[in-house]
mmCIF file of C-alpha atoms and ligand atoms in Angstrom:
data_model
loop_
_atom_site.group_PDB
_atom_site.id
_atom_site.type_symbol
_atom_site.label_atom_id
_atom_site.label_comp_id
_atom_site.label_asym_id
_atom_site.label_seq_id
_atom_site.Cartn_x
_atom_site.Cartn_y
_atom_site.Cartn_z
ATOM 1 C CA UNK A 1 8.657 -88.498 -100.638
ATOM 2 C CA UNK A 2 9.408 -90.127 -97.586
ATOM 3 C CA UNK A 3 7.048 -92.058 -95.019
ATOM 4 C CA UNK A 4 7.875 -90.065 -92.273
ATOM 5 C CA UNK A 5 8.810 -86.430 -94.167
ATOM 6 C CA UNK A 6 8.357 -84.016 -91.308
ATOM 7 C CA UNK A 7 8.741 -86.560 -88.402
ATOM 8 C CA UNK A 8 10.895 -86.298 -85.044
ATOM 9 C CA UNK A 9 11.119 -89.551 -83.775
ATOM 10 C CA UNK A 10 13.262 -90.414 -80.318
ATOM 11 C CA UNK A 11 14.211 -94.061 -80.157
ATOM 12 C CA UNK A 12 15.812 -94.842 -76.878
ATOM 13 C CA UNK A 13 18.928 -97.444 -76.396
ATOM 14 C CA UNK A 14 19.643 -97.064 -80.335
ATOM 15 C CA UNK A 15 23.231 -97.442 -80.174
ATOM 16 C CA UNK A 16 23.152 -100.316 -81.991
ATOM 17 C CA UNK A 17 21.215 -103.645 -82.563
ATOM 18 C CA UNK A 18 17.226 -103.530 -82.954
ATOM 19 C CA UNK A 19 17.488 -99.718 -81.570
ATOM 20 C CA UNK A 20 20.408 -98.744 -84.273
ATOM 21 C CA UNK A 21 17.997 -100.958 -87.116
ATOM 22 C CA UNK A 22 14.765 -98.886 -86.152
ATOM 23 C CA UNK A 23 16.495 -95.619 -86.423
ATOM 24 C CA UNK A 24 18.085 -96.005 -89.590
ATOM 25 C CA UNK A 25 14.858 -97.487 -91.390
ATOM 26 C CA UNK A 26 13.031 -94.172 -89.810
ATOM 27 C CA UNK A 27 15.264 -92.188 -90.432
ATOM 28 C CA UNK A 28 15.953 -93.664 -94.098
ATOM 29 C CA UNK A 29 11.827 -92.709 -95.001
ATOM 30 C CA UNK A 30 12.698 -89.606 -94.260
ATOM 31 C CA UNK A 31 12.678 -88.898 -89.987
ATOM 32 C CA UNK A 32 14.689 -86.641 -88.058
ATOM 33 C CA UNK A 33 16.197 -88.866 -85.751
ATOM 34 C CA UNK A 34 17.449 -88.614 -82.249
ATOM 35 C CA UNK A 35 18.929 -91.319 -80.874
ATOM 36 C CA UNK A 36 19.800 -91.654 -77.019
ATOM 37 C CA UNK A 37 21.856 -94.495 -75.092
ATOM 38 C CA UNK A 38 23.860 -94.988 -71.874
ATOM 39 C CA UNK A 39 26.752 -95.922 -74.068
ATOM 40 C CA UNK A 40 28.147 -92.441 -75.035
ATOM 41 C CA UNK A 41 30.763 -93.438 -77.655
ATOM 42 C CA UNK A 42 28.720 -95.826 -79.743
ATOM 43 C CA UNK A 43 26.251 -93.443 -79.612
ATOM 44 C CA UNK A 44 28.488 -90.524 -81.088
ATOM 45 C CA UNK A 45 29.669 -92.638 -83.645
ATOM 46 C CA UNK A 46 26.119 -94.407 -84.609
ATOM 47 C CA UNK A 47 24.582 -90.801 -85.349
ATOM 48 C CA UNK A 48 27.842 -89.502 -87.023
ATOM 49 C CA UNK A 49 27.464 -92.480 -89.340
ATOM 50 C CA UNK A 50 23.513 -91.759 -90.068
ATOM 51 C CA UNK A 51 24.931 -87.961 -91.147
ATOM 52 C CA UNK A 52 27.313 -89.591 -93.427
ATOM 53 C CA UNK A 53 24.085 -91.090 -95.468
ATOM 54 C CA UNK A 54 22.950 -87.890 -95.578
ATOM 55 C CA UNK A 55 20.062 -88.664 -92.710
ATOM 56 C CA UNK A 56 19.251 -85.897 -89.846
ATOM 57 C CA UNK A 57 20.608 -87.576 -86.825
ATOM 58 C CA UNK A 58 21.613 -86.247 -83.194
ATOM 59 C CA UNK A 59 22.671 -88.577 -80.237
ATOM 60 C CA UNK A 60 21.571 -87.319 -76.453
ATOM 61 C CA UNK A 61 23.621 -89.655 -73.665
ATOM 62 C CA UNK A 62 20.652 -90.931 -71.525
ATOM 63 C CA UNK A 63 20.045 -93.318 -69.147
ATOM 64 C CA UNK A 64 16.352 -94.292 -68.921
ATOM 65 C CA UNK A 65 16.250 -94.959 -65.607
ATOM 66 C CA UNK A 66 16.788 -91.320 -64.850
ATOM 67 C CA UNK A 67 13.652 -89.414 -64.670
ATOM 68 C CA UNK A 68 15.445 -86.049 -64.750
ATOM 69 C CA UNK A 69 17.090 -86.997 -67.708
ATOM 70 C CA UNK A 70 14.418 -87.814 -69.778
ATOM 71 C CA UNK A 71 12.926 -84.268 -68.923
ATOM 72 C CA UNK A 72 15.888 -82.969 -70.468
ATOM 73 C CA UNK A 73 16.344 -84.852 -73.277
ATOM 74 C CA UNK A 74 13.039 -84.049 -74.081
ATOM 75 C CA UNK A 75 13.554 -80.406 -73.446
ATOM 76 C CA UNK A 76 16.942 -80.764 -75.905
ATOM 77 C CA UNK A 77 14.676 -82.352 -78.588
ATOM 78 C CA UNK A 78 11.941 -79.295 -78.398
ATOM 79 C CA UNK A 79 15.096 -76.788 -79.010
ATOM 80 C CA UNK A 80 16.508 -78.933 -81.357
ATOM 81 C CA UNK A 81 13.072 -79.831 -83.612
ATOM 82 C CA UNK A 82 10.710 -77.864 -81.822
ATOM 83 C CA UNK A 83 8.334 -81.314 -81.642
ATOM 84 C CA UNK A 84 8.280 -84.787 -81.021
ATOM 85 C CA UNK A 85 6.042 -87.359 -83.261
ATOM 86 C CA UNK A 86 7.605 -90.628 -82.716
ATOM 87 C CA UNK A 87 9.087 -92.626 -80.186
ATOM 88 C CA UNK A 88 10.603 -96.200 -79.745
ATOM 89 C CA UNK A 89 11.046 -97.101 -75.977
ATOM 90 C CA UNK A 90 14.096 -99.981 -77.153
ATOM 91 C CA UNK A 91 16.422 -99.705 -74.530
ATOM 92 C CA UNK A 92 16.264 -102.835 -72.511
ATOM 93 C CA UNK A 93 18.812 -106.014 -71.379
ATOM 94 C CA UNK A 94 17.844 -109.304 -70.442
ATOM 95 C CA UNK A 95 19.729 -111.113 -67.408
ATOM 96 C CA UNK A 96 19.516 -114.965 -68.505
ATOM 97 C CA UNK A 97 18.894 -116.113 -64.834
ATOM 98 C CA UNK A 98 16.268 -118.045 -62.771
ATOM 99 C CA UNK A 99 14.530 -116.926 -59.879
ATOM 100 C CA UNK A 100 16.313 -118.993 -57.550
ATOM 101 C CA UNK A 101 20.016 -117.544 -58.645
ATOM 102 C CA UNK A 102 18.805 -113.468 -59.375
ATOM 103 C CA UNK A 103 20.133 -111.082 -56.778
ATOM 104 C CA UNK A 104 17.443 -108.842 -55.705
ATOM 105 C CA UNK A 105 20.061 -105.928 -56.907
ATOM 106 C CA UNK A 106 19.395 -107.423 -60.763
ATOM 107 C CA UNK A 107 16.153 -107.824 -60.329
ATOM 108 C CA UNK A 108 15.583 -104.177 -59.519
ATOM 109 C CA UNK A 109 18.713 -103.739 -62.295
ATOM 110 C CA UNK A 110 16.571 -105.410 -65.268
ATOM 111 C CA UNK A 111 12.820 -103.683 -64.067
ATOM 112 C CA UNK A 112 14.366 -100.291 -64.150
ATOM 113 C CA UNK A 113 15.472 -99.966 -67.077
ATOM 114 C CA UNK A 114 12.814 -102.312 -68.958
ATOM 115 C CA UNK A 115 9.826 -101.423 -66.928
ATOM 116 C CA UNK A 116 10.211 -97.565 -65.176
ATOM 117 C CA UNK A 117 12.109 -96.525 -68.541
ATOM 118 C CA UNK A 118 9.191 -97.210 -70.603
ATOM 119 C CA UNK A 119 7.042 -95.891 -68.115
ATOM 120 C CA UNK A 120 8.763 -92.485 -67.949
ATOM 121 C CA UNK A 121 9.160 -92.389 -71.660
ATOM 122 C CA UNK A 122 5.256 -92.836 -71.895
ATOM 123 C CA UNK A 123 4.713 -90.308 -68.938
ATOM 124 C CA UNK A 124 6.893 -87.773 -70.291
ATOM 125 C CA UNK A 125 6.954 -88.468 -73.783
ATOM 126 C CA UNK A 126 3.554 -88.426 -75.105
ATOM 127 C CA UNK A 127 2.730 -85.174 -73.585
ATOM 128 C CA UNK A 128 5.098 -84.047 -76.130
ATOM 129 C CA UNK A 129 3.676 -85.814 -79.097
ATOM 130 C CA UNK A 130 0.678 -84.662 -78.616
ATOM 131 C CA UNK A 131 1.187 -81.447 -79.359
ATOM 132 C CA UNK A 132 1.383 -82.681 -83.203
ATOM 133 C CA UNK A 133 -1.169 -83.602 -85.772
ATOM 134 C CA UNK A 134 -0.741 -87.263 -83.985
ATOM 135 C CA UNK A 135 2.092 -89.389 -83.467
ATOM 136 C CA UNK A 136 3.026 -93.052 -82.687
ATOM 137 C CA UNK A 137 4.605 -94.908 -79.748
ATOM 138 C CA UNK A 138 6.308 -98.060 -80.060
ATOM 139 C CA UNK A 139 7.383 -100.171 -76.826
ATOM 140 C CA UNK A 140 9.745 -102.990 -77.365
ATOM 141 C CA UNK A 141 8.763 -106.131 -75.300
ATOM 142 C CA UNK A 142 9.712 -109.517 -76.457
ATOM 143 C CA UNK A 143 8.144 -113.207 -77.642
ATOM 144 C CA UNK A 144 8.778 -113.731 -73.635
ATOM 145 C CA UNK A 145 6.116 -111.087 -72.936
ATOM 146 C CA UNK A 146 3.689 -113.617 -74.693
ATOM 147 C CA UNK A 147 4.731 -116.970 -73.141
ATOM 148 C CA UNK A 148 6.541 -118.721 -70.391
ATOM 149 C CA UNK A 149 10.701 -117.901 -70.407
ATOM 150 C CA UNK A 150 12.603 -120.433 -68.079
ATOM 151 C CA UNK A 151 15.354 -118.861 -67.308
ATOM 152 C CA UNK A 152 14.351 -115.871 -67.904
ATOM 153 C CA UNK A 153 11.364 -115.251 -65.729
ATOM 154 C CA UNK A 154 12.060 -111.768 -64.572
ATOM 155 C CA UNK A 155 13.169 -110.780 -67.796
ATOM 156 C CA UNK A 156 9.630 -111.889 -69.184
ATOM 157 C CA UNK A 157 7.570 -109.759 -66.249
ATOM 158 C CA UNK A 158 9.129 -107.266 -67.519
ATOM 159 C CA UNK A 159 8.385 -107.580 -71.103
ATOM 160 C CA UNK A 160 4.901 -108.948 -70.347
ATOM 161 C CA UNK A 161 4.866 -105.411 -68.328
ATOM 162 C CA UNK A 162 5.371 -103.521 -71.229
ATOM 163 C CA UNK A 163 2.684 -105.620 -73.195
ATOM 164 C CA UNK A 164 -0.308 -104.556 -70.517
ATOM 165 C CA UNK A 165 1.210 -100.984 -70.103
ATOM 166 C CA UNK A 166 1.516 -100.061 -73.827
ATOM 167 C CA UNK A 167 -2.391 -101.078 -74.256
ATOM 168 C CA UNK A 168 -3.528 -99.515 -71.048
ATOM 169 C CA UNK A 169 -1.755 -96.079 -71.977
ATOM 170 C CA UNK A 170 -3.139 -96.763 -75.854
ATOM 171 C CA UNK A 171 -6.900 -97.054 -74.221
ATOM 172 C CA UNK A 172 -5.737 -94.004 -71.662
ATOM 173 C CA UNK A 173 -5.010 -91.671 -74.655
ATOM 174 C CA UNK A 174 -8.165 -92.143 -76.702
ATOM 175 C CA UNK A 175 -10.357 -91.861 -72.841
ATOM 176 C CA UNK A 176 -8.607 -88.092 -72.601
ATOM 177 C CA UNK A 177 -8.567 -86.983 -76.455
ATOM 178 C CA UNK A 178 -4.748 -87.730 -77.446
ATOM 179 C CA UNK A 179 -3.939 -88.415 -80.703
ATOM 180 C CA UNK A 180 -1.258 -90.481 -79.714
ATOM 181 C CA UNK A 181 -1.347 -94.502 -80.668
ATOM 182 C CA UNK A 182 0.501 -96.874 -78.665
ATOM 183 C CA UNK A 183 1.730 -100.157 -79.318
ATOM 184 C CA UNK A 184 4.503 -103.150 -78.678
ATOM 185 C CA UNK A 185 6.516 -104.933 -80.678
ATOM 186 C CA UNK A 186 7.507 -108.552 -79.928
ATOM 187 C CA UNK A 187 10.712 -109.537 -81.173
ATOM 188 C CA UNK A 188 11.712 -113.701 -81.213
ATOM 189 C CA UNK A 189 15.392 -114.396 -81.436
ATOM 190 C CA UNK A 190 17.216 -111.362 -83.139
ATOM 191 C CA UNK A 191 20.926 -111.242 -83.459
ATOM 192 C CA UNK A 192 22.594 -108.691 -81.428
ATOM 193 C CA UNK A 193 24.816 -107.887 -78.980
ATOM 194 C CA UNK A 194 22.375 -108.265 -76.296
ATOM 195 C CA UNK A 195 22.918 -112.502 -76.282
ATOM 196 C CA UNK A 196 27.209 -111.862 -76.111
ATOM 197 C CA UNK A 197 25.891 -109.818 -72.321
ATOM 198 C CA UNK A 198 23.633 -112.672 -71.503
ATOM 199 C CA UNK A 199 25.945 -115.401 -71.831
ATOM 200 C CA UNK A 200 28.844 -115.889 -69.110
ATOM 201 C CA UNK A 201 32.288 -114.586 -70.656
ATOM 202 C CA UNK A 202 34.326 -116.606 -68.764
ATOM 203 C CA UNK A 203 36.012 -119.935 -70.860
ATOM 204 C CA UNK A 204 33.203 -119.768 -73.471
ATOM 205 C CA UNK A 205 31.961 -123.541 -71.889
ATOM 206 C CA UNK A 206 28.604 -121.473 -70.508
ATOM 207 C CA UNK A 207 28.334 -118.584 -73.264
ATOM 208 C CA UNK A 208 24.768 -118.412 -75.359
ATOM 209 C CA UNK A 209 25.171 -119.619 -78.719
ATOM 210 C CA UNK A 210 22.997 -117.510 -80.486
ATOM 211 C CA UNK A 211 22.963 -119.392 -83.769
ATOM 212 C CA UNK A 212 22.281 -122.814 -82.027
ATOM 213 C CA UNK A 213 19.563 -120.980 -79.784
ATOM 214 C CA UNK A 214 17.528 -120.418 -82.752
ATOM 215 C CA UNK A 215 18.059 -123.842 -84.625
ATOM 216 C CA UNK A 216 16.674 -125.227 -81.367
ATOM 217 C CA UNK A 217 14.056 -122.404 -80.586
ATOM 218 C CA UNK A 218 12.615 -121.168 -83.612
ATOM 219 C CA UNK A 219 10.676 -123.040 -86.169
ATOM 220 C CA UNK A 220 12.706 -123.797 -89.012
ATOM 221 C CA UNK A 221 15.371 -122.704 -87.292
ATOM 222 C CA UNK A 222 15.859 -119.084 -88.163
ATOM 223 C CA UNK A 223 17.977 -116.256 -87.039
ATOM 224 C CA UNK A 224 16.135 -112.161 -87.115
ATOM 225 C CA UNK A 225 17.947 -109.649 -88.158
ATOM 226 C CA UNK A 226 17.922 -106.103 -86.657
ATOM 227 C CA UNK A 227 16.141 -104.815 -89.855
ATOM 228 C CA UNK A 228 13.430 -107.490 -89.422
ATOM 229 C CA UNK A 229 11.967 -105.355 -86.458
ATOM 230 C CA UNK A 230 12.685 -102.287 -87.954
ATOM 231 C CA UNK A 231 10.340 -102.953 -90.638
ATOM 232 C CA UNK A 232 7.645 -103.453 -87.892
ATOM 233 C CA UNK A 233 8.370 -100.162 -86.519
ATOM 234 C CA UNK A 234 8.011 -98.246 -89.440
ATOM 235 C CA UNK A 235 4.773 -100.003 -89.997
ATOM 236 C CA UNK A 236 3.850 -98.782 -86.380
ATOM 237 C CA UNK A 237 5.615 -95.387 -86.630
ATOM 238 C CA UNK A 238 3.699 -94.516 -90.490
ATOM 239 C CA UNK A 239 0.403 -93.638 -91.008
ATOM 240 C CA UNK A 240 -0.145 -96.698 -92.134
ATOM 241 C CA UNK A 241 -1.011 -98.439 -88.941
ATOM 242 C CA UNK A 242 -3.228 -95.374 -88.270
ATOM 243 C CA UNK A 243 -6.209 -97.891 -87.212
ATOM 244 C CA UNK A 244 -3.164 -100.269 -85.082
ATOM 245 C CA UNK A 245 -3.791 -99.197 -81.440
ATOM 246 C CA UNK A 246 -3.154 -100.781 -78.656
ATOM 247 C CA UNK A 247 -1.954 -103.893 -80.382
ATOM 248 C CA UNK A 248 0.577 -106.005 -80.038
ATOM 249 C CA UNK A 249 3.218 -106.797 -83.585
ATOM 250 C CA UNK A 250 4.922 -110.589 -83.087
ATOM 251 C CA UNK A 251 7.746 -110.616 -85.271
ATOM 252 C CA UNK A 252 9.224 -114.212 -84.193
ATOM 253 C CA UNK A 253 8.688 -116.662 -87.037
ATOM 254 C CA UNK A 254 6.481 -118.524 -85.315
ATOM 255 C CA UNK A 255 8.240 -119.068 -82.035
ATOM 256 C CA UNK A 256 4.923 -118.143 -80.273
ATOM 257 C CA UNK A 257 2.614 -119.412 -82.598
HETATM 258 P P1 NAP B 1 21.434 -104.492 -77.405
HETATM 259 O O1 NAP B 1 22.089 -104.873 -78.687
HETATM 260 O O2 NAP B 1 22.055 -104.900 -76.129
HETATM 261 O O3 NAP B 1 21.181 -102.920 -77.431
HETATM 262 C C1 NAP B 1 20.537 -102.283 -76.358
HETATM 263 C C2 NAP B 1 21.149 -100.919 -76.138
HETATM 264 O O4 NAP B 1 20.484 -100.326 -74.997
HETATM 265 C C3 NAP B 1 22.633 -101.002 -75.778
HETATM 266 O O5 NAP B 1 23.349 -99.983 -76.422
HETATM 267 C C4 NAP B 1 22.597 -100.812 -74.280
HETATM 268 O O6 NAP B 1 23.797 -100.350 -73.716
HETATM 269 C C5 NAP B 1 21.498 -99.797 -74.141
HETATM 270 N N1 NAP B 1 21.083 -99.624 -72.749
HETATM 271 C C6 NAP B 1 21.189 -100.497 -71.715
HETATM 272 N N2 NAP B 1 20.797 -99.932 -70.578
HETATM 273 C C7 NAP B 1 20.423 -98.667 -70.880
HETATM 274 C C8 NAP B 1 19.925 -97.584 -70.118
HETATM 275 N N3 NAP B 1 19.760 -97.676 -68.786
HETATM 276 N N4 NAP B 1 19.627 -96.421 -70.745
HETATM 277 C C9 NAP B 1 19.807 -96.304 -72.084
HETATM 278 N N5 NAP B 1 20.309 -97.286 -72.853
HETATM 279 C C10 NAP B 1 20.602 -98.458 -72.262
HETATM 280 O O7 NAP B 1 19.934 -105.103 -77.352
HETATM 281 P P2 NAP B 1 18.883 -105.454 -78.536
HETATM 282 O O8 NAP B 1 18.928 -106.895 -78.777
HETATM 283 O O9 NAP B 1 19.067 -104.493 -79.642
HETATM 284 O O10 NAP B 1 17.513 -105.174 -77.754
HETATM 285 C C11 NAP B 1 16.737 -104.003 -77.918
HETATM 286 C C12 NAP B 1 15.373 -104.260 -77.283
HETATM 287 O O11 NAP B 1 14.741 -105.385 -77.911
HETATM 288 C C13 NAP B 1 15.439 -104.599 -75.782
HETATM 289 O O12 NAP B 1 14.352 -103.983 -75.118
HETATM 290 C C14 NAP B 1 15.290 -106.120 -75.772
HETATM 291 O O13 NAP B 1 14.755 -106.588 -74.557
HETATM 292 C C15 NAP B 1 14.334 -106.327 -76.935
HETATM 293 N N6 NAP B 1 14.396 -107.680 -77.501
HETATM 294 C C16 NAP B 1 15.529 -108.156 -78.084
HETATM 295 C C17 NAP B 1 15.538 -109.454 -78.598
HETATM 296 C C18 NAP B 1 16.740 -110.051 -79.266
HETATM 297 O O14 NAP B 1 16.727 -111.268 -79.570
HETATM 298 N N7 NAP B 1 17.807 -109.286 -79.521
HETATM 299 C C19 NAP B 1 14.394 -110.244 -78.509
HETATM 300 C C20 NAP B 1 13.258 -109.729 -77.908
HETATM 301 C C21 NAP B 1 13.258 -108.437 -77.407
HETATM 302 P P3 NAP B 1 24.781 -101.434 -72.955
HETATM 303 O O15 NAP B 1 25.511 -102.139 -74.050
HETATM 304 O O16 NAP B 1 25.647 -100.579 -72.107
HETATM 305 O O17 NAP B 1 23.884 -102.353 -72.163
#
């Protein structure tokens, strides 16, 4: 017997890194998974490598900036599964500048996909899920939603975004009756892909070194790991966390404490 025997969960930008992680440890407890990105290809290949394990997984292309696609992805999952209990809004990318050097163009980049993608996967999404027993949403926002990111500040309104809008929704849902728990999860320094896009490719002299990041960042100077978060989720996804609403997971070894 699985955790999640029964369960549809959506987790968005799950190509690979933390989004990949979640979806396999869902889907490895016994999900059906579908997993949507704006990278096609990875996508394909991500979910063709969760059948291989013997997992029910289907990739949508999506872009969660698009409202009218995440009516139709939606509307694929319902003829797919015929109902929705779980979703991770992961997809998300950081731009590693200050105020004073983001273009306005980034700016408005970086909040639509990590603010109106969550918002439209909340708007749209738990509708859905509540047409279940109950199900379980999971918002990825970041150790920079909890404190001060120099360098990143717009990266960190967004992420401190998600933090206020996953509570309000969770405190929204119980005011009209929906069985549907909210929370966010607050990654520290995780290693994927997403620090080779904020560094600057050029010679290598400016690009992030991920490794050295942490030694300097994060108390005793270790690295997360993909599956590190996932565990969180599945906490947050099970009905173990059924009393966890509206709450807030930190997994960042301390960075914020
Ligand atoms: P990642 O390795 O870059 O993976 C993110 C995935 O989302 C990529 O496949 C990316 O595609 C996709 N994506 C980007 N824009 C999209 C869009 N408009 N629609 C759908 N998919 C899109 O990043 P990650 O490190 O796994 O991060 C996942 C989440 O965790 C993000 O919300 C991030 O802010 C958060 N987080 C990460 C860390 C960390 O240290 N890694 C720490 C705190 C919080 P492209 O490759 O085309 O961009």
């Amino acid at each position: 017997m699985g955790r999640l025997d029964n369960r549809v969960a959506l987790i968005t930008g799950a190509a690979m890194g933390i989004g990949r992680a979640c979806a396999e440890r869902l889907a490895s407890e016994g999900a059906k998974v579908v997993i949507t990105d704006i990278e096609d290809h990875t996508g394909q290949e991500t979910a063709a490598a969760f059948r291989a394990k013997g997992y029910t997984a289907n990739f949508i292309q999506q872009d969660v900036t698009s409202e009218g696609q995440w009516q139709s992805v939606l509307a694929d999952i319902d003829r797919l599964h015929g109902r929705l209990d779980i979703l991770v809004n992961n997809a998300g990318i950081a731009i590693r500048k200050s105020i004073f050097e983001m273009t306005m163009d980034e700016y408005q980049l970086q909040n639509s996909i990590n603010l109106d993608g969550v918002f439209m996967g909340l708007k749209y999404g738990i509708p859905m899920i509540a047409k279940t027993e109950g199900g379980s949403v999971i918002n990825l926002s970041s150790v920079a939603g909890l404190k001060a990111s120099p360098g990143l500040s717009a990266y960190a309104m967004t992420k401190g975004g998600v933090r206020l809008l996953s509570k309000s929704v969770a405190k929204e849902c119980i005011a009209e009756g929906i069985k549907v728990r909210v929370n966010s999860v607050h990654p520290g320094i995780i290693q994927t892909a997403i620090w080779d896009k904020m560094g600057v490719p050029t010679d290598g002299e400016n690009q992030v070194d991920v490794e050295q990041l942490a030694n300097n960042a994060v108390p005793g100077g270790l690295l997360g790991k993909p599956t590190d978060i996932a565990d969180g989720v599945l906490f947050l996804a099970s009905d173990e966390s059924r009393y966890v609403n509206g709450s807030e997971l930190v997994i960042d070894h301390a960075i914020s404490a």
